[in-house]
XYZ file of C-alpha atoms in Angstrom:
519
model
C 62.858 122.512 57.472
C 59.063 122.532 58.410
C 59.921 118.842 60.022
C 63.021 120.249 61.818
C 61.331 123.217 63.178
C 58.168 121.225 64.347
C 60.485 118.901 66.114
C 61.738 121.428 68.013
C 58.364 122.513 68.818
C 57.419 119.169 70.042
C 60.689 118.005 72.037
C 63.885 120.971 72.141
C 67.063 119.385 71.253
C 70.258 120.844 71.236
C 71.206 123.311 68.652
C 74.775 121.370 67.848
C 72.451 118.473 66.552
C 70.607 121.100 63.987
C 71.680 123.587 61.032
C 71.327 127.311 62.592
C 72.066 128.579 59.451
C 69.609 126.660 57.412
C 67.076 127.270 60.593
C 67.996 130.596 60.287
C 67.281 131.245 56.880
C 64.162 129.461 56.990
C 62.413 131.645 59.331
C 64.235 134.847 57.791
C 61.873 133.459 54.654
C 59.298 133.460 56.768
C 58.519 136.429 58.615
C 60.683 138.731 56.526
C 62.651 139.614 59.260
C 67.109 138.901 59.302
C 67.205 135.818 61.528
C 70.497 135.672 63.517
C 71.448 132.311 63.662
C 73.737 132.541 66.762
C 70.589 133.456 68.915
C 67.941 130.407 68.255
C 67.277 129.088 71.283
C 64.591 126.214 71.081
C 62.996 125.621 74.452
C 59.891 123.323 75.982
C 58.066 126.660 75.194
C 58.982 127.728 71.672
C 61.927 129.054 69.828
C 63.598 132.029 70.730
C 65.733 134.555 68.632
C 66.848 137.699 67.715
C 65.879 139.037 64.111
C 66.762 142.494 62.225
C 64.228 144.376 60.333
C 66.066 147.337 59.189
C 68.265 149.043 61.868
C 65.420 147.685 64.696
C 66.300 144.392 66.653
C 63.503 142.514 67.355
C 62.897 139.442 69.829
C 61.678 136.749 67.942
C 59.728 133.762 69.732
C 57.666 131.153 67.698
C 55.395 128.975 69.584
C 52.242 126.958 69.891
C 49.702 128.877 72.241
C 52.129 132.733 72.169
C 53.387 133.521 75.321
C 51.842 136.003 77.580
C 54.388 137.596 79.661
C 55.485 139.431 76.611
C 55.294 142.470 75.162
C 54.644 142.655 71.052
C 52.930 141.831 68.172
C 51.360 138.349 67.212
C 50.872 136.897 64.074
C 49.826 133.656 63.159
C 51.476 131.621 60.988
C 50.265 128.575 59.020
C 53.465 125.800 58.271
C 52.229 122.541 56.495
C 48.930 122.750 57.849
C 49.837 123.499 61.234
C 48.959 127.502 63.253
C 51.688 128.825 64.920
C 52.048 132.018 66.842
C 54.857 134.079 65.754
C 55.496 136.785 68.817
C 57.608 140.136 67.384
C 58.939 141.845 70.262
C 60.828 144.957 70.603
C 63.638 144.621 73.172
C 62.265 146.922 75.955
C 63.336 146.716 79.655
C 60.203 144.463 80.247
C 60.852 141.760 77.730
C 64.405 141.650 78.709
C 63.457 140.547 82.103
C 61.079 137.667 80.529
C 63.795 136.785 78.106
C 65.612 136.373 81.354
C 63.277 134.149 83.110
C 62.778 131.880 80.003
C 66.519 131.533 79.227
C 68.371 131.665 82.426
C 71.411 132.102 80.301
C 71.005 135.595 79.653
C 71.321 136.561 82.952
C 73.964 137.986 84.396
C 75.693 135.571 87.438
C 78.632 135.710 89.533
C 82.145 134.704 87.735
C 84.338 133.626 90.989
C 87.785 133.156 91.408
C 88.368 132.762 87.426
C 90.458 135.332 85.697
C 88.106 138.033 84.002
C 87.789 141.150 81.978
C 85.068 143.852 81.901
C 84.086 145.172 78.605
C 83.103 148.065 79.008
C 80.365 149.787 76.078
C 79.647 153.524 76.057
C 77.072 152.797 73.196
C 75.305 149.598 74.026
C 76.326 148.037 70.287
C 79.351 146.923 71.691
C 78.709 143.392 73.358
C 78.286 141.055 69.972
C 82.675 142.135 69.171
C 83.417 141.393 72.602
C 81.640 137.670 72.626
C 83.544 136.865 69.563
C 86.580 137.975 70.699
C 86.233 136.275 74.287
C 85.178 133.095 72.453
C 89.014 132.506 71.232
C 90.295 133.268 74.762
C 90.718 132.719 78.526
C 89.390 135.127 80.427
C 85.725 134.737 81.719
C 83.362 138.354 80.624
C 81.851 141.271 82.628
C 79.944 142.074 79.582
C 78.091 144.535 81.537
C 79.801 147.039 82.606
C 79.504 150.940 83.265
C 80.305 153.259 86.401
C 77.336 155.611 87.563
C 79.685 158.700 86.178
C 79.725 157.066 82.713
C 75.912 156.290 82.894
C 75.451 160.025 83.701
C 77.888 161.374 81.075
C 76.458 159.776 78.237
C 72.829 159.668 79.499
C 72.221 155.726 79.974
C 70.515 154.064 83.359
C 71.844 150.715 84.853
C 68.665 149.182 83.349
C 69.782 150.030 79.873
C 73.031 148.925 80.521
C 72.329 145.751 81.683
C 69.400 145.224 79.074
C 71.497 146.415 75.934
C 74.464 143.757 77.477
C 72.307 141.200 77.639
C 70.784 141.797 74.204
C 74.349 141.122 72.489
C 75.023 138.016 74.560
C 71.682 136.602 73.138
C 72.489 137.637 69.464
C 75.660 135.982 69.426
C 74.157 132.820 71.449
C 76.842 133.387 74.491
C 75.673 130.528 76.975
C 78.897 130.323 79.217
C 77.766 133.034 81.681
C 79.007 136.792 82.130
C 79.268 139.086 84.775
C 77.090 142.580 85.245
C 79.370 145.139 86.857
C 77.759 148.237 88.572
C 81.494 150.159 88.943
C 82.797 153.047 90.397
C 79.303 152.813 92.857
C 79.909 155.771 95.597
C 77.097 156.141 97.571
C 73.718 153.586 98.438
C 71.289 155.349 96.171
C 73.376 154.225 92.794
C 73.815 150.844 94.356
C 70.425 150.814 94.689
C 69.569 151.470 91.101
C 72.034 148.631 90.034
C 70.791 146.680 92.427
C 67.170 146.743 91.064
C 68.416 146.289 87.536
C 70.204 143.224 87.945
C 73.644 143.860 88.566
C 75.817 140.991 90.304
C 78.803 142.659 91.016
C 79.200 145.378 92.339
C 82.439 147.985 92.535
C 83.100 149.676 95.284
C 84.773 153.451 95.139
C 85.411 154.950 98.488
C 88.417 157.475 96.972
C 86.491 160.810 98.216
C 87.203 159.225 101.972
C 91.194 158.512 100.680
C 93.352 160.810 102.134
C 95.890 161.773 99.289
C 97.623 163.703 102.059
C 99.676 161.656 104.593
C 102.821 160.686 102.384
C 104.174 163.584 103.344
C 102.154 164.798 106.803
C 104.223 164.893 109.970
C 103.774 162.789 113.399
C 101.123 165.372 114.693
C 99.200 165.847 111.460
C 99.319 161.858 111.447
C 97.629 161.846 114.498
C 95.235 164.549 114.353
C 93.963 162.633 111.186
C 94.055 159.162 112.584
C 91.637 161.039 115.330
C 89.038 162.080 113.463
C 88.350 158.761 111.634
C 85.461 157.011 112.170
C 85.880 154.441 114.509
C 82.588 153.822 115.743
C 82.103 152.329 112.183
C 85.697 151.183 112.213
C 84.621 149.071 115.137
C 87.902 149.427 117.103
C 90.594 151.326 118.876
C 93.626 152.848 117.873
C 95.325 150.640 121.235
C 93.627 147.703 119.438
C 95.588 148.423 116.320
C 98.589 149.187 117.636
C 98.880 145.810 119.180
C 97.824 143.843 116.158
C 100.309 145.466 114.405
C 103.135 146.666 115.761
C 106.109 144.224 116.434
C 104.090 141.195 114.089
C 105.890 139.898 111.422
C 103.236 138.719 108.812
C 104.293 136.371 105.936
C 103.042 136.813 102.833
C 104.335 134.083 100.135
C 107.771 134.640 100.203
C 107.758 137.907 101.607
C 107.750 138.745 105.422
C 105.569 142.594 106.180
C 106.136 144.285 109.444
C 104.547 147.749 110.649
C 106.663 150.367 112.188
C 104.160 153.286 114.395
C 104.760 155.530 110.971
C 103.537 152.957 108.334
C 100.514 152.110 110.448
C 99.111 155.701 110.975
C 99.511 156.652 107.606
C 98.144 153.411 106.425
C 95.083 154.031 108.902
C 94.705 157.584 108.137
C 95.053 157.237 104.457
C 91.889 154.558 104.218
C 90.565 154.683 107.637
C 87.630 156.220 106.014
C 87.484 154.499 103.112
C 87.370 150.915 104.866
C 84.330 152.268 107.217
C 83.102 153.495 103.787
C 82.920 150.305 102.121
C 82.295 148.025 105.352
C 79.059 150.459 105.180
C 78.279 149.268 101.338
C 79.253 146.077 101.606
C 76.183 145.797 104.807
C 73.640 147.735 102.408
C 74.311 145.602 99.398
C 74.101 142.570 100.818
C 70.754 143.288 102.894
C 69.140 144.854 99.460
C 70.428 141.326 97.592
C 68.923 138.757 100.195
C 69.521 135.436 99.361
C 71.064 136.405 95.212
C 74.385 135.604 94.853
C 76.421 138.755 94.222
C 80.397 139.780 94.076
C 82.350 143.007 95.199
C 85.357 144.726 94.509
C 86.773 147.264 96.572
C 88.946 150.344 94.110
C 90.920 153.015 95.446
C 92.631 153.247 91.913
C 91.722 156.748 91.447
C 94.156 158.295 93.874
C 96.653 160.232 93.959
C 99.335 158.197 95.769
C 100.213 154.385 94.854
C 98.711 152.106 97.011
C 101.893 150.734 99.050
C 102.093 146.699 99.689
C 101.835 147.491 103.947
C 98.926 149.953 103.214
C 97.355 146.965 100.513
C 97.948 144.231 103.360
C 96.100 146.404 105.985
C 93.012 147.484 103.982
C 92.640 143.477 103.170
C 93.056 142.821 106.834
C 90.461 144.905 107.981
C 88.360 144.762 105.885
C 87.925 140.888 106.564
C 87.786 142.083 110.423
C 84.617 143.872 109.857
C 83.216 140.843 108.002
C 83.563 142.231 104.370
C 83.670 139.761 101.852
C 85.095 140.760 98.339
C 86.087 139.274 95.089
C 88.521 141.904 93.669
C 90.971 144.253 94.998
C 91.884 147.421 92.543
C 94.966 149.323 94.523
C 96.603 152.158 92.790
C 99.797 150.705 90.961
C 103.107 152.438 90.921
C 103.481 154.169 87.769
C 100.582 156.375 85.216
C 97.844 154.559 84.519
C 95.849 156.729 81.891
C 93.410 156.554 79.842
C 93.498 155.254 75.898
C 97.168 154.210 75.952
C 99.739 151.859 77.497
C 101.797 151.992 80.687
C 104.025 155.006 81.787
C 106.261 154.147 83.879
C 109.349 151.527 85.244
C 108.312 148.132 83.922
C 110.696 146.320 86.650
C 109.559 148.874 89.472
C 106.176 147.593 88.753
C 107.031 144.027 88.663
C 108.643 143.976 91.711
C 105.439 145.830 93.312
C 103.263 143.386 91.294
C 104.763 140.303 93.291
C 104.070 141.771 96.510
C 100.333 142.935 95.875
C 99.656 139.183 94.414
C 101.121 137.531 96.980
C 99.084 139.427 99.485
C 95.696 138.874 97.515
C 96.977 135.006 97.706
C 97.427 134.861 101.432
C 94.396 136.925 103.028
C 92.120 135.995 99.934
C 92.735 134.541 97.584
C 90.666 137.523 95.545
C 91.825 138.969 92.254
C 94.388 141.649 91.203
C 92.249 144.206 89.362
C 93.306 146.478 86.327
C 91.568 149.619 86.436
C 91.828 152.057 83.504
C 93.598 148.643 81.763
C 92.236 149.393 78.254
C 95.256 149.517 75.874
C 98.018 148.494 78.881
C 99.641 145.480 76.831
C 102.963 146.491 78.365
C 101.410 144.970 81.506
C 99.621 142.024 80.263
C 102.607 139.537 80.302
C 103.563 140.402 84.260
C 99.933 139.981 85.277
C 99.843 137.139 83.399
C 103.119 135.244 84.930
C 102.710 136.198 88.489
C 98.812 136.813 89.087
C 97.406 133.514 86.853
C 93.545 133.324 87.278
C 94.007 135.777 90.409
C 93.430 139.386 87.907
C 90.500 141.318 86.799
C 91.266 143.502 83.612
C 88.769 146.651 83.422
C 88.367 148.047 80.172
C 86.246 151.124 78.792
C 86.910 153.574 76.508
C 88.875 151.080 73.846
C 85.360 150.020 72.932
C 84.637 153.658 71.898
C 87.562 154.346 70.454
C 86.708 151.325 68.190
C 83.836 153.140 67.430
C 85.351 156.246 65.877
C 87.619 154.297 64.342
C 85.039 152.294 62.100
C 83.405 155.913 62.048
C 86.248 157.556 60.667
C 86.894 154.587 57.687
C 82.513 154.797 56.923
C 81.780 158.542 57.449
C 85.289 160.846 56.919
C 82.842 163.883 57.763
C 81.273 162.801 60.417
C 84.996 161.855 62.198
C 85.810 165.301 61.180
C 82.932 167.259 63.603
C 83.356 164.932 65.841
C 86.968 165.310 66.281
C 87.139 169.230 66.191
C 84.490 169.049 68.655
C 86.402 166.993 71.061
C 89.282 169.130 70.933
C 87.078 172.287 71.780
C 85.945 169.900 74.873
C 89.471 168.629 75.806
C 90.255 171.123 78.634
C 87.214 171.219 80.004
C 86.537 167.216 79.967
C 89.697 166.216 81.181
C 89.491 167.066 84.485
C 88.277 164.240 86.258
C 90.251 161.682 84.396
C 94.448 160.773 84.044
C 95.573 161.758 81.096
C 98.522 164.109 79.970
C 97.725 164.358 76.150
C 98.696 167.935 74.424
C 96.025 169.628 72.566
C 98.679 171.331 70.583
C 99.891 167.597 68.704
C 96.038 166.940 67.846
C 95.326 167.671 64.343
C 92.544 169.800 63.793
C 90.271 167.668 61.181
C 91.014 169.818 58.107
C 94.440 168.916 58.495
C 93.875 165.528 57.966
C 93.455 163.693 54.496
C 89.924 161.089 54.326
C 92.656 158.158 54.308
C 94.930 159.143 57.289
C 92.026 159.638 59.492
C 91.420 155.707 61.771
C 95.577 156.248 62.127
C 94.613 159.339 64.477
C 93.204 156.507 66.630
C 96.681 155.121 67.371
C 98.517 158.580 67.938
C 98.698 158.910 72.195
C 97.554 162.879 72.068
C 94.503 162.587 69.483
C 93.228 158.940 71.375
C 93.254 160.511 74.791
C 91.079 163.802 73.439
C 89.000 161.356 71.880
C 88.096 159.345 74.876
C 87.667 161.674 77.413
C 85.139 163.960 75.602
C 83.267 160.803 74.933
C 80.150 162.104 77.211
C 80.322 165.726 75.798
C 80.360 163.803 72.046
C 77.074 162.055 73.569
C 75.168 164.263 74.854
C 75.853 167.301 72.874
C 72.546 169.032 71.214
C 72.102 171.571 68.641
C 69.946 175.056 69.113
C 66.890 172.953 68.627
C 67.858 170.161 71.782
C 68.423 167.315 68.966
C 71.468 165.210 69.301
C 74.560 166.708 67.264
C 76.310 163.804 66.910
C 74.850 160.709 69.133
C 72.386 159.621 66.444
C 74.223 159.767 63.417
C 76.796 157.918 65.229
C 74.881 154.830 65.951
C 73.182 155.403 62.458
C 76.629 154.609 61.133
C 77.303 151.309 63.950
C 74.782 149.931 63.700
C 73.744 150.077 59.386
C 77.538 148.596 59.219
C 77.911 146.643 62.321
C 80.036 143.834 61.186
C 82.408 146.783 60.271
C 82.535 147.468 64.455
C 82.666 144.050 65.296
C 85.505 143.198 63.083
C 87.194 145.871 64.603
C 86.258 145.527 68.185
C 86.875 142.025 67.578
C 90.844 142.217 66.656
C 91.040 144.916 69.429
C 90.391 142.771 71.706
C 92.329 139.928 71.046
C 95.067 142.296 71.296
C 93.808 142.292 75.434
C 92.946 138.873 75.492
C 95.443 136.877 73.954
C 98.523 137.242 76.626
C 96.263 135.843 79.305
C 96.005 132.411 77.253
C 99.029 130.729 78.400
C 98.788 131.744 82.337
């Protein structure tokens, strides 16, 4: 193995020509540290990998002269009668950016027009289940995802995010190429914060400037609306409108749109504002990115009103007017969306809306469908599969927490027990900003429930919605002396049995996955 390893030293070959596990267990031997044999990377420089001393991941690097942009401790090493510097570093924000300049594979890039899903990972322990799950399947991988509203609820930056992402994709030796989604971004300050940590794409929410309101407004409400949008930013006249709309027949596929003076004012004073809105993003991102490649989606899933195929047709529209380019289009589907469980609602209604939406994204893009709040929606994996193909985005989140408590509640019974009563003290208060219609009154309280029966609360709708929306209050909860009531023993338990959460996240998400394989 000596021979191997100096060969590598002396000329990098590709790892499909050598033994990773052998490799692997020979420098485990050697500096007494578990040796993951998915991450050695051999490179004109050294080899790279990740190693486990205890709970503590450590970047590994062997060399011949140590690199210096590196944070860590050195040893030298003496292999049949040669010095080498063995570099032990611990996987701060710094050496995560070197990682990233020496292995160009651990960055985050931009996916395209290839179907995708984003992992989302509460934790940051997530990423190694979601590589081998996406390894068996289709769909390319946002592997780092996280809206600014998650980040704040559970008390992460983007730079952790990103770092704790990338991290898993080197463990498990994931050299296809993932995305790094800033979502749900609101206002330039957060984008900025992505933006300096890495991010590539970046999600757009402009929902505070959607008005919920005009479904139902009359004529003169229409227009008193329509005249306090902001067109200097909209960069055009309601005349101008009028005629590019009304009396134009647009074909879409095999669908023909038209706008009568009703569906365009309530189309324009419904996202007026939230077109200006991300027109205005769009122009800040893309001056703070320079020449970096970078994607965007546009979301006005969290509304209150479905997103109709006219009012989908003129966002797209305009958007392109004012120079906008996007990726990804999330409009609010017919039917209830919520979190933690499948699809409520008329499976051929949304079909038949599904069609139109896709063949709109097909003739003013093509950009992709996307699936917010698509954790757990399997009803609606087949139609997005048939009619969408590579054109979809699934956006996932809380499943990978869920997960969590799941492997929590086979490994520690008692620590699924606080953690559950606590959430359902929480639920009330919690819910608010998210859709969900679970009953507090069908959740269990935790002495109810026998050691054995606990992981099946997972897959009961009321209990799995309580759970995932009090995931930031489970987070970031402290006793009377500020220490972390649950947060630490909960990782304690991930991460001392983490094939356990792998295994787990693993057949999850093949669940997700697996009806995109065919498209």
């Amino acid at each position: 193995m000596v021979t191997v390893l100096q060969t590598l030293l002396q000329r990098p070959r590709p790892l499909a020509e050598i033994d990773r596990t052998s490799l692997a267990r020979f420098l485990t031997d050697v500096i007494r540290q578990q040796v993951y044999p998915t991450s050695l990377e051999p490179t004109s420089e050294g080899v790279f990998f990740l190693a486990r001393d205890g709970r503590e991941k450590r970047l590994g690097i062997l060399s011949e002269a140590g690199l210096h942009d590196f944070e860590g401790v050195r040893h030298q090493l003496s292999l049949d009668g040669r010095t080498l510097i063995f570099q032990s570093c611990p996987l701060t924000a710094a050496n995560a950016r070197a990682l990233r300049r020496h292995i160009p594979w651990t960055a985050p890039r931009p996916l395209g027009l290839r179907a995708s899903v984003g992992c989302g990972d509460r934790l940051g322990l997530a990423t190694p289940g979601h590589v081998r799950a996406v390894r068996k399947h289709k769909l390319a991988p946002v592997f780092a995802q996280q809206s600014i509203r998650e980040m704040t609820r559970t008390g992460r930056t983007p730079q952790q995010v990103l770092d704790e992402a990338m991290w898993g994709v080197f463990q498990e030796g994931w050299r296809q190429g993932y995305g790094a989604d800033a979502d749900h971004l609101k206002t330039e300050e957060d984008a900025d914060r992505c933006i300096e940590a890495g991010f590539t794409f970046f999600t757009i929410d402009p929902s505070a400037f959607v008005d919920n309101e005009v479904d139902t407004a009359d004529a003169a409400t229409l227009e008193a609306k329509v005249a306090a949008l902001p067109w200097e930013s909209l960069e055009t006249t309601l005349a101008d409108l009028r005629r590019a709309y009304l009396g134009q027949h647009f074909q879409v596929g095999p669908y023909e749109l038209s706008f009568e003076e009703r569906t365009l004012m309530q189309a324009l004073a419904k996202y007026g504002g939230a077109i200006a809105h991300t027109a205005r993003m769009y122009r800040h991102i893309a001056n703070r990115m320079g020449n970096r490649p970078f994607e965007l989606e546009m979301s006005v899933d969290e509304t209150e009103v479905p997103t109709s195929p006219a009012e989908h047709f003129f966002v797209a529209r305009e958007l392109q007017r004012l120079g906008v380019r996007w990726i990804s289009l999330a409009p609010r589907f017919v039917g209830r969306l919520e979190k933690g469980v499948d699809y409520i609602g008329d499976l051929e209604e949304f079909e038949a809306h599904l069609k139109l939406h896709v063949a709109i994204a097909r003739t003013l893009g093509p950009y992709k469908l996307s699936l917010h709040s698509g954790s757990d929606k399997f009803a609606l994996y087949p139609l997005f599969a048939r009619h969408a193909g590579e054109l979809f985005h699934l956006k996932t989140a809380g499943t990978s927490y869920l997960e969590a408590l799941r492997a929590v509640a086979e490994l520690d019974p008692p620590l699924f027990r606080e953690i559950l009563d606590f959430a359902r003290a929480r639920y009330e208060t919690d819910r608010a900003t998210y859709h969900v219609s679970a009953l507090l009154e069908r959740v269990p309280k935790a002495s109810d429930v026998p050691d054995d029966a606990l992981p099946a609360l997972l897959e009961q709708f009321d209990a799995r919605q309580v759970l995932h929306v009090t995931f930031g209050s489970v987070l970031t909860a402290t006793d009377a002396d500020g220490r972390p009531r649950f947060r630490d023993r909960l990782l304690a338990v991930l991460q001392e049995n983490e094939e356990t959460y792998y295994r787990l996240l693993e057949a999850h998400f093949d669940r997700h996955l697996a009806p995109f394989d065919a498209a």
